[in-house]
């Protein structure tokens, strides 16, 4: 990779995901933060004043003194934008950036199911980035998306099991508070409680994995043919979404086969030297009581999904538990990895 760093703007830099992106860009070997944007509430003041910083590490000095810009392409000194905008805002704003020639790599759900837009988990469907090149010839720029935070965890956890063939999948999630952004869920709703509803979440989990595991054709992505049934719950955990999965497979298996598939899975991105890519993006834990959010969410700096509790159900399905750090691998780290992959493939 060349010594000159690629300039990056972060759209929605003041939110929960935006600040993770700002932190991740502070010492990045290939990229440098050159602009931060927000809503009218934040535009025109310094990032240090506008943000309610929630990470353990300090705000990077160069970011703290940047003036937050309006979320529009004019005056943004970059050709790549990492977006952490709310979905309704992202719909229009990301298209404006694309028309202005930017490559937008987005966390927002607005364009994920758009047939022109790739929905990428780098270890699974890097080939779908071809859609970005097609957009560029049509619009001048491109939008690339990463899946919903739970959907990323689900897809990565399923990647080692592809050899078994998936017919259907049932998933129940226990999702962390940070998944709702800031200020998120009212404390009086969630303290001493579990909320059995997260608006729009079950629909995302039931649709996005089919696109990720789909095949790229000249007409676009043809969805994978398995079905996903999801039930999503909000729990009083800060970070880390837990997923309890039950998978009906096409081929017979033993519990030992599944554990071996998880244990032997290594990243197919190995040769590319991507700074954020873990060598083992799926970590298998043998203990009966793992994974747990507090203990496992930071595995490989939050970039690996941890799985465990593999069992065969009385119906012959595979049951297991997966954990994903929702704001890192499920959001900021996921978009950063896509950007690194695009840079390595000379698409940025
Ligand atoms: P958040 O904490 O609520 O932050 C939202 C960001 O959007 C803030 O920077 C906010 O700026 C900006 N914004 C809001 N209205 C705007 C407007 N009218 N114009 C310009 N900017 C505006 O949300 P978040 O949790 O970081 O999530 C960001 C995106 O990532 C969402 O689309 C979310 O669905 C997705 N996502 C989140 C997670 C997660 O775990 N949290 C995981 C995956 C994907 P101000 O501060 O200036 O208002």
mmCIF file of C-alpha atoms and ligand atoms in Angstrom:
data_model
loop_
_atom_site.group_PDB
_atom_site.id
_atom_site.type_symbol
_atom_site.label_atom_id
_atom_site.label_comp_id
_atom_site.label_asym_id
_atom_site.label_seq_id
_atom_site.Cartn_x
_atom_site.Cartn_y
_atom_site.Cartn_z
ATOM 1 C CA UNK A 1 0.000 0.000 0.000
ATOM 2 C CA UNK A 2 1.331 3.481 -0.900
ATOM 3 C CA UNK A 3 2.631 5.767 1.842
ATOM 4 C CA UNK A 4 0.043 8.505 1.171
ATOM 5 C CA UNK A 5 -3.070 8.048 3.281
ATOM 6 C CA UNK A 6 -6.545 8.188 1.742
ATOM 7 C CA UNK A 7 -8.659 11.030 3.144
ATOM 8 C CA UNK A 8 -11.925 9.941 4.767
ATOM 9 C CA UNK A 9 -14.981 11.897 5.881
ATOM 10 C CA UNK A 10 -17.211 10.488 8.630
ATOM 11 C CA UNK A 11 -20.901 11.336 8.143
ATOM 12 C CA UNK A 12 -22.871 11.329 11.404
ATOM 13 C CA UNK A 13 -19.580 11.475 13.294
ATOM 14 C CA UNK A 14 -21.168 12.549 16.596
ATOM 15 C CA UNK A 15 -23.271 9.379 17.122
ATOM 16 C CA UNK A 16 -22.448 6.067 18.776
ATOM 17 C CA UNK A 17 -21.142 4.507 15.557
ATOM 18 C CA UNK A 18 -19.633 7.745 14.225
ATOM 19 C CA UNK A 19 -17.358 8.119 17.234
ATOM 20 C CA UNK A 20 -16.168 4.522 16.867
ATOM 21 C CA UNK A 21 -15.200 5.413 13.286
ATOM 22 C CA UNK A 22 -13.407 8.583 14.397
ATOM 23 C CA UNK A 23 -11.457 6.551 16.985
ATOM 24 C CA UNK A 24 -10.602 3.804 14.473
ATOM 25 C CA UNK A 25 -9.268 6.316 11.945
ATOM 26 C CA UNK A 26 -6.978 8.041 14.484
ATOM 27 C CA UNK A 27 -3.969 5.801 13.867
ATOM 28 C CA UNK A 28 -5.036 3.999 10.738
ATOM 29 C CA UNK A 29 -2.097 3.053 8.511
ATOM 30 C CA UNK A 30 -3.966 3.576 5.196
ATOM 31 C CA UNK A 31 -6.632 6.211 5.962
ATOM 32 C CA UNK A 32 -6.808 9.612 7.599
ATOM 33 C CA UNK A 33 -9.808 11.496 8.977
ATOM 34 C CA UNK A 34 -10.264 14.719 7.019
ATOM 35 C CA UNK A 35 -13.859 15.814 7.791
ATOM 36 C CA UNK A 36 -16.673 15.148 10.262
ATOM 37 C CA UNK A 37 -20.346 15.923 9.673
ATOM 38 C CA UNK A 38 -23.501 16.037 11.778
ATOM 39 C CA UNK A 39 -26.961 17.555 11.923
ATOM 40 C CA UNK A 40 -27.801 21.256 12.248
ATOM 41 C CA UNK A 41 -27.405 20.734 16.015
ATOM 42 C CA UNK A 42 -23.670 20.088 15.613
ATOM 43 C CA UNK A 43 -22.618 21.867 12.402
ATOM 44 C CA UNK A 44 -20.375 24.881 12.884
ATOM 45 C CA UNK A 45 -18.936 23.966 16.306
ATOM 46 C CA UNK A 46 -15.848 21.905 17.086
ATOM 47 C CA UNK A 47 -16.217 18.123 17.161
ATOM 48 C CA UNK A 48 -14.989 18.110 20.765
ATOM 49 C CA UNK A 49 -17.882 20.389 21.751
ATOM 50 C CA UNK A 50 -20.542 18.689 19.647
ATOM 51 C CA UNK A 51 -19.927 15.056 20.574
ATOM 52 C CA UNK A 52 -21.004 13.255 23.764
ATOM 53 C CA UNK A 53 -17.869 11.076 23.769
ATOM 54 C CA UNK A 54 -18.529 7.610 25.191
ATOM 55 C CA UNK A 55 -15.379 5.595 24.487
ATOM 56 C CA UNK A 56 -12.707 4.764 27.062
ATOM 57 C CA UNK A 57 -9.882 6.260 24.992
ATOM 58 C CA UNK A 58 -9.661 10.074 24.684
ATOM 59 C CA UNK A 59 -11.055 11.905 21.663
ATOM 60 C CA UNK A 60 -8.247 11.976 19.083
ATOM 61 C CA UNK A 61 -6.747 15.491 19.213
ATOM 62 C CA UNK A 62 -6.989 16.167 15.488
ATOM 63 C CA UNK A 63 -10.694 15.215 15.539
ATOM 64 C CA UNK A 64 -11.542 17.258 18.643
ATOM 65 C CA UNK A 65 -10.478 20.494 16.963
ATOM 66 C CA UNK A 66 -12.205 19.830 13.603
ATOM 67 C CA UNK A 67 -15.270 21.935 12.874
ATOM 68 C CA UNK A 68 -18.329 19.740 12.303
ATOM 69 C CA UNK A 69 -19.614 20.336 8.773
ATOM 70 C CA UNK A 70 -23.136 20.069 7.426
ATOM 71 C CA UNK A 71 -23.945 16.651 5.915
ATOM 72 C CA UNK A 72 -23.646 17.653 2.258
ATOM 73 C CA UNK A 73 -20.820 17.018 -0.210
ATOM 74 C CA UNK A 74 -19.915 20.689 -0.817
ATOM 75 C CA UNK A 75 -16.683 21.623 0.936
ATOM 76 C CA UNK A 76 -15.888 18.086 2.167
ATOM 77 C CA UNK A 77 -12.192 17.416 1.584
ATOM 78 C CA UNK A 78 -12.320 13.688 0.756
ATOM 79 C CA UNK A 79 -13.488 11.277 -1.923
ATOM 80 C CA UNK A 80 -14.584 8.559 0.505
ATOM 81 C CA UNK A 81 -17.289 8.928 3.177
ATOM 82 C CA UNK A 82 -17.920 6.435 5.965
ATOM 83 C CA UNK A 83 -21.552 6.955 6.919
ATOM 84 C CA UNK A 84 -23.062 6.538 10.393
ATOM 85 C CA UNK A 85 -26.185 8.535 9.609
ATOM 86 C CA UNK A 86 -29.680 7.711 10.783
ATOM 87 C CA UNK A 87 -31.459 5.780 8.022
ATOM 88 C CA UNK A 88 -34.050 8.440 7.052
ATOM 89 C CA UNK A 89 -31.279 11.042 6.665
ATOM 90 C CA UNK A 90 -28.986 8.576 4.878
ATOM 91 C CA UNK A 91 -31.490 7.891 2.110
ATOM 92 C CA UNK A 92 -31.092 11.353 0.558
ATOM 93 C CA UNK A 93 -27.691 12.416 1.875
ATOM 94 C CA UNK A 94 -25.778 9.321 0.727
ATOM 95 C CA UNK A 95 -27.228 9.660 -2.785
ATOM 96 C CA UNK A 96 -26.085 13.301 -2.867
ATOM 97 C CA UNK A 97 -22.551 12.210 -1.940
ATOM 98 C CA UNK A 98 -22.632 9.463 -4.581
ATOM 99 C CA UNK A 99 -23.729 11.951 -7.256
ATOM 100 C CA UNK A 100 -20.845 14.194 -6.229
ATOM 101 C CA UNK A 101 -18.409 11.349 -7.002
ATOM 102 C CA UNK A 102 -17.877 10.008 -3.473
ATOM 103 C CA UNK A 103 -17.635 6.364 -2.521
ATOM 104 C CA UNK A 104 -19.928 6.035 0.497
ATOM 105 C CA UNK A 105 -19.484 3.020 2.778
ATOM 106 C CA UNK A 106 -22.542 3.004 5.000
ATOM 107 C CA UNK A 107 -23.841 1.576 8.263
ATOM 108 C CA UNK A 108 -27.354 2.814 7.590
ATOM 109 C CA UNK A 109 -30.141 0.514 6.426
ATOM 110 C CA UNK A 110 -31.439 2.982 3.796
ATOM 111 C CA UNK A 111 -29.807 1.408 0.716
ATOM 112 C CA UNK A 112 -28.983 -2.127 1.898
ATOM 113 C CA UNK A 113 -31.655 -3.852 -0.178
ATOM 114 C CA UNK A 114 -31.323 -1.560 -3.211
ATOM 115 C CA UNK A 115 -30.529 -3.935 -6.114
ATOM 116 C CA UNK A 116 -27.763 -1.583 -7.356
ATOM 117 C CA UNK A 117 -26.022 -1.473 -3.956
ATOM 118 C CA UNK A 118 -23.777 -4.228 -2.589
ATOM 119 C CA UNK A 119 -24.345 -5.467 0.978
ATOM 120 C CA UNK A 120 -20.945 -6.706 2.070
ATOM 121 C CA UNK A 121 -19.427 -8.935 4.724
ATOM 122 C CA UNK A 122 -15.845 -9.016 3.367
ATOM 123 C CA UNK A 123 -15.108 -12.628 4.351
ATOM 124 C CA UNK A 124 -18.271 -13.852 2.592
ATOM 125 C CA UNK A 125 -19.144 -11.893 -0.542
ATOM 126 C CA UNK A 126 -16.282 -9.615 -1.622
ATOM 127 C CA UNK A 127 -17.236 -10.400 -5.239
ATOM 128 C CA UNK A 128 -20.475 -8.375 -4.829
ATOM 129 C CA UNK A 129 -18.303 -5.217 -4.878
ATOM 130 C CA UNK A 130 -18.636 -5.467 -8.653
ATOM 131 C CA UNK A 131 -21.933 -3.611 -8.104
ATOM 132 C CA UNK A 132 -19.932 -0.600 -6.868
ATOM 133 C CA UNK A 133 -18.093 -0.390 -10.193
ATOM 134 C CA UNK A 134 -21.422 -0.557 -12.043
ATOM 135 C CA UNK A 135 -22.807 2.328 -9.926
ATOM 136 C CA UNK A 136 -19.696 4.395 -10.558
ATOM 137 C CA UNK A 137 -20.195 4.268 -14.299
ATOM 138 C CA UNK A 138 -23.830 5.329 -13.845
ATOM 139 C CA UNK A 139 -23.623 7.929 -11.049
ATOM 140 C CA UNK A 140 -19.968 8.972 -10.833
ATOM 141 C CA UNK A 141 -19.739 7.579 -7.292
ATOM 142 C CA UNK A 142 -20.971 4.529 -5.382
ATOM 143 C CA UNK A 143 -22.785 3.440 -2.234
ATOM 144 C CA UNK A 144 -21.644 0.259 -0.489
ATOM 145 C CA UNK A 145 -23.362 -0.994 2.677
ATOM 146 C CA UNK A 146 -22.705 -3.321 5.574
ATOM 147 C CA UNK A 147 -25.545 -5.352 7.095
ATOM 148 C CA UNK A 148 -27.478 -4.693 10.292
ATOM 149 C CA UNK A 149 -25.413 -5.356 13.434
ATOM 150 C CA UNK A 150 -27.146 -8.656 14.310
ATOM 151 C CA UNK A 151 -27.195 -9.720 10.653
ATOM 152 C CA UNK A 152 -23.391 -9.344 10.450
ATOM 153 C CA UNK A 153 -23.047 -11.604 13.497
ATOM 154 C CA UNK A 154 -25.440 -14.127 11.989
ATOM 155 C CA UNK A 155 -23.690 -14.151 8.593
ATOM 156 C CA UNK A 156 -20.181 -14.516 10.002
ATOM 157 C CA UNK A 157 -21.293 -17.261 12.395
ATOM 158 C CA UNK A 158 -22.878 -19.132 9.473
ATOM 159 C CA UNK A 159 -19.871 -18.745 7.143
ATOM 160 C CA UNK A 160 -18.002 -21.840 8.442
ATOM 161 C CA UNK A 161 -21.199 -23.928 8.140
ATOM 162 C CA UNK A 162 -21.770 -23.314 4.420
ATOM 163 C CA UNK A 163 -20.531 -26.834 3.644
ATOM 164 C CA UNK A 164 -23.576 -28.275 5.470
ATOM 165 C CA UNK A 165 -26.066 -26.407 3.261
ATOM 166 C CA UNK A 166 -28.628 -24.262 5.089
ATOM 167 C CA UNK A 167 -32.320 -24.932 4.522
ATOM 168 C CA UNK A 168 -33.795 -22.711 7.238
ATOM 169 C CA UNK A 169 -32.623 -20.805 10.233
ATOM 170 C CA UNK A 170 -34.354 -19.567 13.386
ATOM 171 C CA UNK A 171 -32.708 -16.888 15.510
ATOM 172 C CA UNK A 172 -33.592 -15.197 18.791
ATOM 173 C CA UNK A 173 -31.485 -12.157 19.651
ATOM 174 C CA UNK A 174 -30.625 -10.460 22.958
ATOM 175 C CA UNK A 175 -29.459 -7.031 21.780
ATOM 176 C CA UNK A 176 -27.403 -4.456 23.640
ATOM 177 C CA UNK A 177 -28.459 -0.897 24.468
ATOM 178 C CA UNK A 178 -25.793 0.764 22.307
ATOM 179 C CA UNK A 179 -27.551 -0.720 19.288
ATOM 180 C CA UNK A 180 -30.231 1.941 19.697
ATOM 181 C CA UNK A 181 -27.770 4.855 19.330
ATOM 182 C CA UNK A 182 -27.586 7.794 21.744
ATOM 183 C CA UNK A 183 -29.564 8.505 23.960
ATOM 184 C CA UNK A 184 -31.258 5.246 22.958
ATOM 185 C CA UNK A 185 -33.851 3.408 25.059
ATOM 186 C CA UNK A 186 -35.308 5.246 28.084
ATOM 187 C CA UNK A 187 -33.780 3.867 31.298
ATOM 188 C CA UNK A 188 -37.233 3.451 32.885
ATOM 189 C CA UNK A 189 -38.212 1.169 30.006
ATOM 190 C CA UNK A 190 -35.189 -1.108 30.108
ATOM 191 C CA UNK A 191 -33.792 -1.213 33.676
ATOM 192 C CA UNK A 192 -34.920 -4.460 35.386
ATOM 193 C CA UNK A 193 -36.531 -5.451 32.103
ATOM 194 C CA UNK A 194 -36.350 -7.065 28.648
ATOM 195 C CA UNK A 195 -38.136 -5.475 25.684
ATOM 196 C CA UNK A 196 -39.440 -8.083 23.217
ATOM 197 C CA UNK A 197 -39.623 -5.671 20.278
ATOM 198 C CA UNK A 198 -37.099 -3.605 18.284
ATOM 199 C CA UNK A 199 -38.704 -1.701 15.416
ATOM 200 C CA UNK A 200 -37.680 -3.026 11.981
ATOM 201 C CA UNK A 201 -35.047 -5.398 13.361
ATOM 202 C CA UNK A 202 -36.694 -8.750 12.666
ATOM 203 C CA UNK A 203 -37.374 -7.759 9.054
ATOM 204 C CA UNK A 204 -33.685 -6.829 8.556
ATOM 205 C CA UNK A 205 -32.488 -10.144 10.003
ATOM 206 C CA UNK A 206 -34.925 -12.067 7.821
ATOM 207 C CA UNK A 207 -33.891 -10.353 4.565
ATOM 208 C CA UNK A 208 -30.263 -9.148 4.677
ATOM 209 C CA UNK A 209 -28.478 -12.531 5.107
ATOM 210 C CA UNK A 210 -30.201 -13.793 1.939
ATOM 211 C CA UNK A 211 -28.556 -10.996 -0.053
ATOM 212 C CA UNK A 212 -25.150 -11.476 1.600
ATOM 213 C CA UNK A 213 -25.125 -15.215 0.788
ATOM 214 C CA UNK A 214 -26.630 -14.591 -2.672
ATOM 215 C CA UNK A 215 -24.885 -15.016 -6.020
ATOM 216 C CA UNK A 216 -23.761 -12.073 -8.148
ATOM 217 C CA UNK A 217 -25.063 -12.260 -11.748
ATOM 218 C CA UNK A 218 -25.122 -9.776 -14.617
ATOM 219 C CA UNK A 219 -28.658 -8.837 -13.471
ATOM 220 C CA UNK A 220 -27.521 -8.199 -9.864
ATOM 221 C CA UNK A 221 -27.577 -10.335 -6.718
ATOM 222 C CA UNK A 222 -29.798 -13.416 -6.723
ATOM 223 C CA UNK A 223 -30.738 -14.083 -3.105
ATOM 224 C CA UNK A 224 -29.812 -17.303 -1.330
ATOM 225 C CA UNK A 225 -32.786 -19.631 -0.991
ATOM 226 C CA UNK A 226 -32.859 -20.458 2.740
ATOM 227 C CA UNK A 227 -35.330 -18.790 5.114
ATOM 228 C CA UNK A 228 -34.626 -16.882 8.327
ATOM 229 C CA UNK A 229 -37.191 -16.453 11.151
ATOM 230 C CA UNK A 230 -36.134 -13.865 13.730
ATOM 231 C CA UNK A 231 -37.284 -12.711 17.166
ATOM 232 C CA UNK A 232 -35.429 -9.699 18.564
ATOM 233 C CA UNK A 233 -35.215 -8.517 22.184
ATOM 234 C CA UNK A 234 -33.529 -5.502 23.801
ATOM 235 C CA UNK A 235 -31.662 -6.318 27.029
ATOM 236 C CA UNK A 236 -29.822 -4.159 29.552
ATOM 237 C CA UNK A 237 -26.295 -4.921 28.289
ATOM 238 C CA UNK A 238 -24.100 -2.026 27.100
ATOM 239 C CA UNK A 239 -22.413 -3.619 24.035
ATOM 240 C CA UNK A 240 -22.644 -7.032 22.377
ATOM 241 C CA UNK A 241 -25.587 -8.734 20.687
ATOM 242 C CA UNK A 242 -26.141 -12.412 21.592
ATOM 243 C CA UNK A 243 -27.838 -14.624 18.980
ATOM 244 C CA UNK A 244 -29.369 -18.027 19.771
ATOM 245 C CA UNK A 245 -29.548 -19.928 16.471
ATOM 246 C CA UNK A 246 -31.215 -23.111 15.303
ATOM 247 C CA UNK A 247 -30.284 -24.278 11.798
ATOM 248 C CA UNK A 248 -31.924 -26.897 9.597
ATOM 249 C CA UNK A 249 -29.204 -28.243 7.318
ATOM 250 C CA UNK A 250 -29.352 -30.026 3.972
ATOM 251 C CA UNK A 251 -26.657 -32.538 4.889
ATOM 252 C CA UNK A 252 -26.445 -34.680 8.045
ATOM 253 C CA UNK A 253 -23.888 -33.661 10.638
ATOM 254 C CA UNK A 254 -22.600 -34.514 14.101
ATOM 255 C CA UNK A 255 -21.870 -32.004 16.856
ATOM 256 C CA UNK A 256 -18.189 -32.841 16.418
ATOM 257 C CA UNK A 257 -18.398 -31.975 12.681
ATOM 258 C CA UNK A 258 -19.795 -28.522 13.502
ATOM 259 C CA UNK A 259 -17.267 -27.790 16.206
ATOM 260 C CA UNK A 260 -14.527 -28.807 13.747
ATOM 261 C CA UNK A 261 -15.931 -26.512 11.041
ATOM 262 C CA UNK A 262 -15.934 -23.573 13.486
ATOM 263 C CA UNK A 263 -12.461 -24.403 14.842
ATOM 264 C CA UNK A 264 -10.835 -24.675 11.426
ATOM 265 C CA UNK A 265 -12.356 -21.545 9.852
ATOM 266 C CA UNK A 266 -9.761 -18.929 8.875
ATOM 267 C CA UNK A 267 -10.344 -15.651 7.080
ATOM 268 C CA UNK A 268 -10.275 -15.893 3.284
ATOM 269 C CA UNK A 269 -8.888 -12.320 3.288
ATOM 270 C CA UNK A 270 -5.568 -13.519 4.699
ATOM 271 C CA UNK A 271 -3.280 -12.583 1.797
ATOM 272 C CA UNK A 272 -4.524 -8.989 1.531
ATOM 273 C CA UNK A 273 -2.931 -7.602 4.710
ATOM 274 C CA UNK A 274 -6.040 -5.616 5.697
ATOM 275 C CA UNK A 275 -5.248 -3.843 8.996
ATOM 276 C CA UNK A 276 -8.673 -4.463 10.597
ATOM 277 C CA UNK A 277 -9.145 -8.064 9.423
ATOM 278 C CA UNK A 278 -8.837 -10.744 12.102
ATOM 279 C CA UNK A 279 -7.075 -13.906 10.987
ATOM 280 C CA UNK A 280 -9.849 -15.866 12.712
ATOM 281 C CA UNK A 281 -13.116 -13.923 12.359
ATOM 282 C CA UNK A 282 -15.055 -16.727 14.088
ATOM 283 C CA UNK A 283 -13.807 -17.920 17.465
ATOM 284 C CA UNK A 284 -15.120 -21.185 18.878
ATOM 285 C CA UNK A 285 -15.359 -21.473 22.682
ATOM 286 C CA UNK A 286 -15.544 -24.942 24.230
ATOM 287 C CA UNK A 287 -16.910 -23.852 27.653
ATOM 288 C CA UNK A 288 -20.584 -24.629 28.356
ATOM 289 C CA UNK A 289 -21.316 -21.032 29.412
ATOM 290 C CA UNK A 290 -19.722 -19.051 26.554
ATOM 291 C CA UNK A 291 -20.017 -16.759 24.634
ATOM 292 C CA UNK A 292 -21.058 -13.961 27.001
ATOM 293 C CA UNK A 293 -21.265 -10.235 26.085
ATOM 294 C CA UNK A 294 -19.022 -8.964 28.908
ATOM 295 C CA UNK A 295 -16.337 -11.582 28.388
ATOM 296 C CA UNK A 296 -16.314 -12.089 24.627
ATOM 297 C CA UNK A 297 -17.403 -8.896 22.846
ATOM 298 C CA UNK A 298 -13.849 -7.552 22.582
ATOM 299 C CA UNK A 299 -12.405 -10.687 20.948
ATOM 300 C CA UNK A 300 -9.870 -9.588 18.286
ATOM 301 C CA UNK A 301 -10.531 -5.936 19.240
ATOM 302 C CA UNK A 302 -14.259 -6.504 18.673
ATOM 303 C CA UNK A 303 -13.781 -7.729 15.081
ATOM 304 C CA UNK A 304 -14.381 -11.462 15.665
ATOM 305 C CA UNK A 305 -17.682 -13.211 16.317
ATOM 306 C CA UNK A 306 -17.554 -15.755 19.147
ATOM 307 C CA UNK A 307 -19.615 -18.956 18.908
ATOM 308 C CA UNK A 308 -20.259 -21.822 21.309
ATOM 309 C CA UNK A 309 -22.814 -24.236 22.777
ATOM 310 C CA UNK A 310 -23.080 -26.338 19.586
ATOM 311 C CA UNK A 311 -25.733 -29.024 20.104
ATOM 312 C CA UNK A 312 -28.063 -31.150 18.020
ATOM 313 C CA UNK A 313 -31.758 -30.573 18.736
ATOM 314 C CA UNK A 314 -34.228 -33.480 19.136
ATOM 315 C CA UNK A 315 -35.471 -32.543 15.626
ATOM 316 C CA UNK A 316 -31.948 -33.011 14.224
ATOM 317 C CA UNK A 317 -31.193 -29.289 13.748
ATOM 318 C CA UNK A 318 -27.978 -27.575 14.812
ATOM 319 C CA UNK A 319 -28.322 -25.230 17.786
ATOM 320 C CA UNK A 320 -25.598 -22.785 18.832
ATOM 321 C CA UNK A 321 -24.996 -19.317 20.292
ATOM 322 C CA UNK A 322 -23.088 -16.429 18.658
ATOM 323 C CA UNK A 323 -21.951 -13.050 19.950
ATOM 324 C CA UNK A 324 -21.062 -9.945 17.928
ATOM 325 C CA UNK A 325 -19.809 -6.550 19.149
ATOM 326 C CA UNK A 326 -22.601 -4.477 17.616
ATOM 327 C CA UNK A 327 -20.828 -1.123 17.317
ATOM 328 C CA UNK A 328 -17.466 -2.584 16.227
ATOM 329 C CA UNK A 329 -17.776 -5.637 13.934
ATOM 330 C CA UNK A 330 -21.516 -4.945 13.635
ATOM 331 C CA UNK A 331 -21.014 -1.331 12.537
ATOM 332 C CA UNK A 332 -17.879 0.880 12.508
ATOM 333 C CA UNK A 333 -15.315 -1.936 12.246
ATOM 334 C CA UNK A 334 -17.417 -3.598 9.554
ATOM 335 C CA UNK A 335 -17.475 -0.486 7.362
ATOM 336 C CA UNK A 336 -13.789 0.146 7.927
ATOM 337 C CA UNK A 337 -12.990 -3.416 6.833
ATOM 338 C CA UNK A 338 -15.060 -2.931 3.667
ATOM 339 C CA UNK A 339 -13.141 0.284 2.933
ATOM 340 C CA UNK A 340 -9.824 -1.528 3.482
ATOM 341 C CA UNK A 341 -10.921 -4.332 1.159
ATOM 342 C CA UNK A 342 -11.904 -1.794 -1.513
ATOM 343 C CA UNK A 343 -8.562 -0.021 -1.136
ATOM 344 C CA UNK A 344 -6.664 -3.314 -1.449
ATOM 345 C CA UNK A 345 -8.657 -4.129 -4.601
ATOM 346 C CA UNK A 346 -7.992 -0.627 -5.978
ATOM 347 C CA UNK A 347 -11.691 0.261 -5.848
ATOM 348 C CA UNK A 348 -11.033 3.405 -3.740
HETATM 349 P P1 LIG B 1 -26.904 7.870 16.777
HETATM 350 O O1 LIG B 1 -26.040 7.683 17.969
HETATM 351 O O2 LIG B 1 -28.312 8.280 16.985
HETATM 352 O O3 LIG B 1 -26.181 8.891 15.771
HETATM 353 C C1 LIG B 1 -26.847 9.400 14.628
HETATM 354 C C2 LIG B 1 -25.947 10.351 13.865
HETATM 355 O O4 LIG B 1 -26.698 10.880 12.761
HETATM 356 C C3 LIG B 1 -25.457 11.560 14.671
HETATM 357 O O5 LIG B 1 -24.143 11.886 14.284
HETATM 358 C C4 LIG B 1 -26.408 12.658 14.247
HETATM 359 O O6 LIG B 1 -25.829 13.978 14.314
HETATM 360 C C5 LIG B 1 -26.626 12.314 12.790
HETATM 361 N N1 LIG B 1 -27.864 12.918 12.307
HETATM 362 C C6 LIG B 1 -29.112 12.792 12.805
HETATM 363 N N2 LIG B 1 -29.996 13.545 12.110
HETATM 364 C C7 LIG B 1 -29.269 14.174 11.144
HETATM 365 C C8 LIG B 1 -29.588 15.095 10.109
HETATM 366 N N3 LIG B 1 -30.848 15.526 9.920
HETATM 367 N N4 LIG B 1 -28.585 15.525 9.300
HETATM 368 C C9 LIG B 1 -27.314 15.100 9.474
HETATM 369 N N5 LIG B 1 -26.948 14.240 10.441
HETATM 370 C C10 LIG B 1 -27.917 13.779 11.266
HETATM 371 O O7 LIG B 1 -26.996 6.500 15.923
HETATM 372 P P2 LIG B 1 -25.930 5.312 15.809
HETATM 373 O O8 LIG B 1 -26.251 4.229 16.751
HETATM 374 O O9 LIG B 1 -24.556 5.884 15.791
HETATM 375 O O10 LIG B 1 -26.296 4.718 14.369
HETATM 376 C C11 LIG B 1 -25.889 5.359 13.172
HETATM 377 C C12 LIG B 1 -26.342 4.531 11.983
HETATM 378 O O11 LIG B 1 -25.708 3.232 12.059
HETATM 379 C C13 LIG B 1 -27.856 4.255 11.980
HETATM 380 O O12 LIG B 1 -28.311 4.221 10.653
HETATM 381 C C14 LIG B 1 -27.958 2.884 12.632
HETATM 382 O O13 LIG B 1 -29.121 2.191 12.263
HETATM 383 C C15 LIG B 1 -26.709 2.203 12.102
HETATM 384 N N6 LIG B 1 -26.174 1.132 12.945
HETATM 385 C C16 LIG B 1 -26.042 1.302 14.286
HETATM 386 C C17 LIG B 1 -25.508 0.255 15.035
HETATM 387 C C18 LIG B 1 -25.326 0.350 16.523
HETATM 388 O O14 LIG B 1 -24.968 -0.691 17.148
HETATM 389 N N7 LIG B 1 -25.545 1.491 17.165
HETATM 390 C C19 LIG B 1 -25.107 -0.925 14.428
HETATM 391 C C20 LIG B 1 -25.246 -1.040 13.037
HETATM 392 C C21 LIG B 1 -25.765 -0.009 12.313
HETATM 393 P P3 LIG B 1 -26.101 14.977 15.571
HETATM 394 O O15 LIG B 1 -25.401 14.380 16.744
HETATM 395 O O16 LIG B 1 -25.501 16.241 15.102
HETATM 396 O O17 LIG B 1 -27.586 15.044 15.764
#
